[in-house]
Amino acid sequence: MPKIKTNSGAKKRFTLTGTGKIKRKHAFHSHILTKKTKKQKRNLCHSTIVDVTNVGQVKELLAMK
């Protein structure tokens, strides 16, 4: 049986933590930043954990199942 390829877009966007959770970055922090408040930009710059409802989809893209 052939190996399943990892989605190359997903491997650039997601990383695994030491405990096995999937880490992601926030959207809307790349351009058109002049109209966004300092507070909004500050909160967007931190990384966060992928929600439980989306973990299965992301693992499938990363060929982890």
Backbone as a ProteinNet text record, in pm:
[ID]
protein_1_A
[PRIMARY]
MPKIKTNSGAKKRFTLTGTGKIKRKHAFHSHILTKKTKKQKRNLCHSTIVDVTNVGQVKELLAMK
[TERTIARY]
84.4	0	89.2	56.8	142.8	130.7	234.3	233.3	141.4	83.2	-3.4	82.9	67.7	145.8	88.5	177.1	137.9	100.7	-5.9	-45.7	60.3	122.9	237.1	195.4	71.2	23.5	5	-42.4	-66.1	63.7	165.4	290.2	362.1	330.9	388.8	312.9	187.1	101.1	86	107.8	84.2	212	227.5	338.6	284.2	355.1	315.1	383	311.6	370.4	428.5	494.6	553.7	451.5	331.3	225.9	139.5	168.9	95.1	-18.1	-37.2	-140.1	-88.1	-178.7	-140.6	-151.1	-40.9	-31.8	-54.4	-120.5	-146.3	-127.5	-117.8	-109.9	-244.8	-268.9	-392.1	-389.7	-507	-522	-533.7	-536.1	-558.5	-444.2	-321.4	-209.8	-97.4	-129.8	-23.7	-21.7	-137.5	-140.3	-267.8	-279.6	-388.2	-395.4	-281.4	-274.1	-301.7	-306.8	-322.9	-460.4	-561.2	-696.5	-728.5	-639.7	-662.8	-602.6	-667.7	-620.8	-496.2	-423.1	-303.2	-339	-450.5	-494.1	-523.3	-589.5	-622.7	-496.8	-402.3	-277.2	-194.7	-193.6	-118.4	-175.7	-308	-370.5	-357.9	-343	-329.2	-188.6	-89.6	48.4	83.1	3.8	31.4	-20.5	44.7	-3.1	-101.3	-180.7	-281.9	-293.6	-376.6	-395.9	-516.9	-509.1	-620.5	-736.3	-858.2	-977.2	-1002	-1066	-1091.3	-1173.2	-1265.4	-1351.2	-1274.8	-1158	-1081	-956.7	-928	-805.5	-803.1	-915.8	-921.6	-889.6	-943.6	-917.7	-771.1	-711.3	-571.6	-480.3	-511.2	-430.8	-437.2	-553	-568.3	-480.3	-475.7	-391.6	-244	-207.5	-69	-34.6	-127.6	-110.7	-64.1	-131.8	-95.3	-182.3	-293.3	-382.6	-333.4
-118.3	0	124.9	224.6	342.8	431	507.6	600.4	718.7	777.3	893.8	1018.8	1106.1	1229	1330	1405.1	1514.4	1633.3	1703.8	1825.6	1931.9	1981.7	2072.2	2208.5	2250.3	2374.5	2359.8	2242.6	2217.9	2205.2	2143.5	2125.4	2257	2359.5	2492	2568.9	2534.9	2613.1	2557.2	2428.9	2366.3	2301.5	2306.5	2238.3	2160.3	2056.8	1977.1	2028.5	2026.8	2060.6	1933.6	1948.3	1833.8	1735.4	1784.7	1697.7	1638.8	1671.9	1614.5	1699.6	1818	1908.2	1977.4	2031.8	2097.5	2248.2	2316.3	2460.5	2530.3	2646.1	2723.8	2871.5	2950.4	3095.6	3156.8	3277.1	3347.6	3403.1	3412.6	3475.3	3626.8	3700.9	3846	3926.4	3873.8	3949	3968	3956.8	3965.2	4097.9	4156.1	4283.8	4359	4481.5	4574.7	4590.9	4624.2	4634.8	4775.9	4873.4	5012.4	5038	4970.1	4992.8	4909.5	4819.9	4737.1	4803.2	4784.3	4847.2	4775.6	4844.6	4785.2	4658.7	4664	4548.9	4428.7	4453.7	4345.1	4283.5	4367.8	4317.6	4242.3	4291.1	4225.8	4087.2	4076.1	3946.8	3848.2	3900.2	3812.4	3755.2	3817.1	3773.2	3646.8	3610.1	3489.7	3365.4	3254.4	3128.5	3064	2971	2906.9	2759.6	2687.1	2544.1	2526.2	2429.5	2398.8	2345.3	2390.2	2350.2	2200.1	2141.5	1997.7	1952.8	2037.3	2000.3	1991.7	2056	2056.9	1968.5	1907.6	1828.7	1712.1	1646.2	1533.3	1572.7	1686.1	1734.5	1767.8	1833.8	1874.5	1751.2	1653.9	1531.9	1456.1	1460.7	1394.9	1464	1598.3	1672.2	1646.2	1626.8	1600.8	1452.1	1371.2	1224.8	1162.4	1197.8	1146.6	1028.4	1003.7	894.3	761.5
0	0	0	-83	-89.8	33.7	57.2	169.5	137.3	239.5	222.2	230.9	132.3	131.4	230.1	294.8	381.9	295.9	332.7	262.6	288	181.8	199.1	255.1	230.9	290.9	440.9	482.9	624.9	702	641.8	716.3	740.2	659.8	682.3	789.8	811.2	900.6	1041.6	1060.6	1190	1243.5	1376.5	1442.4	1562.1	1600.9	1715.8	1841.6	1952.8	2081.4	2142.8	2253.7	2321.2	2372.7	2405.4	2457.1	2346.8	2220.7	2108.9	2056.4	2113.5	2062	1936.5	1857.4	1732	1751.4	1720.2	1739.4	1605.6	1609.1	1488.7	1517	1409.5	1423.1	1388.7	1436.8	1406.8	1264.9	1205.1	1074.4	1093.2	983.7	979.8	1041.3	1039.6	1095.6	994.2	864.9	764.5	690.7	664.3	592.3	628.9	578.7	613.4	765.5	823.9	969.5	1019.3	928.8	973.3	1032.5	984.8	1036.5	1159.8	1198.7	1316.3	1439.8	1552.5	1675.7	1727.7	1815.4	1876	1952.9	2023.3	2102.8	2013.3	1901	1808.4	1749.9	1707.5	1649.9	1752.9	1875.1	1982.5	2011.3	2013.1	2041.4	1925.2	1803.1	1687.1	1672.9	1736.1	1714.3	1792.8	1892.5	1970.5	1898.6	1920.6	1864	1961.2	1910.9	1992.3	1952.8	2023.4	1998.2	1906.8	1815.8	1726.3	1808.7	1776.7	1849.5	1834.5	1934.5	1937.5	1817.1	1770.5	1658.3	1526.7	1516.7	1392.5	1397	1510.4	1524.9	1426.1	1406.7	1314.6	1171.8	1128.3	992.4	973.5	1071.5	1060.6	1062.7	1148.4	1153	1021.3	956.7	826.5	720.9	724.8	630.7	656.6	784	819.1	811.3	767.1	753.1	883.6	992.2	1124.6	1166.5	1097.9	1138.7	1089.2
[MASK]
+++++++++++++++++++++++++++++++++++++++++++++++++++++++++++++++++

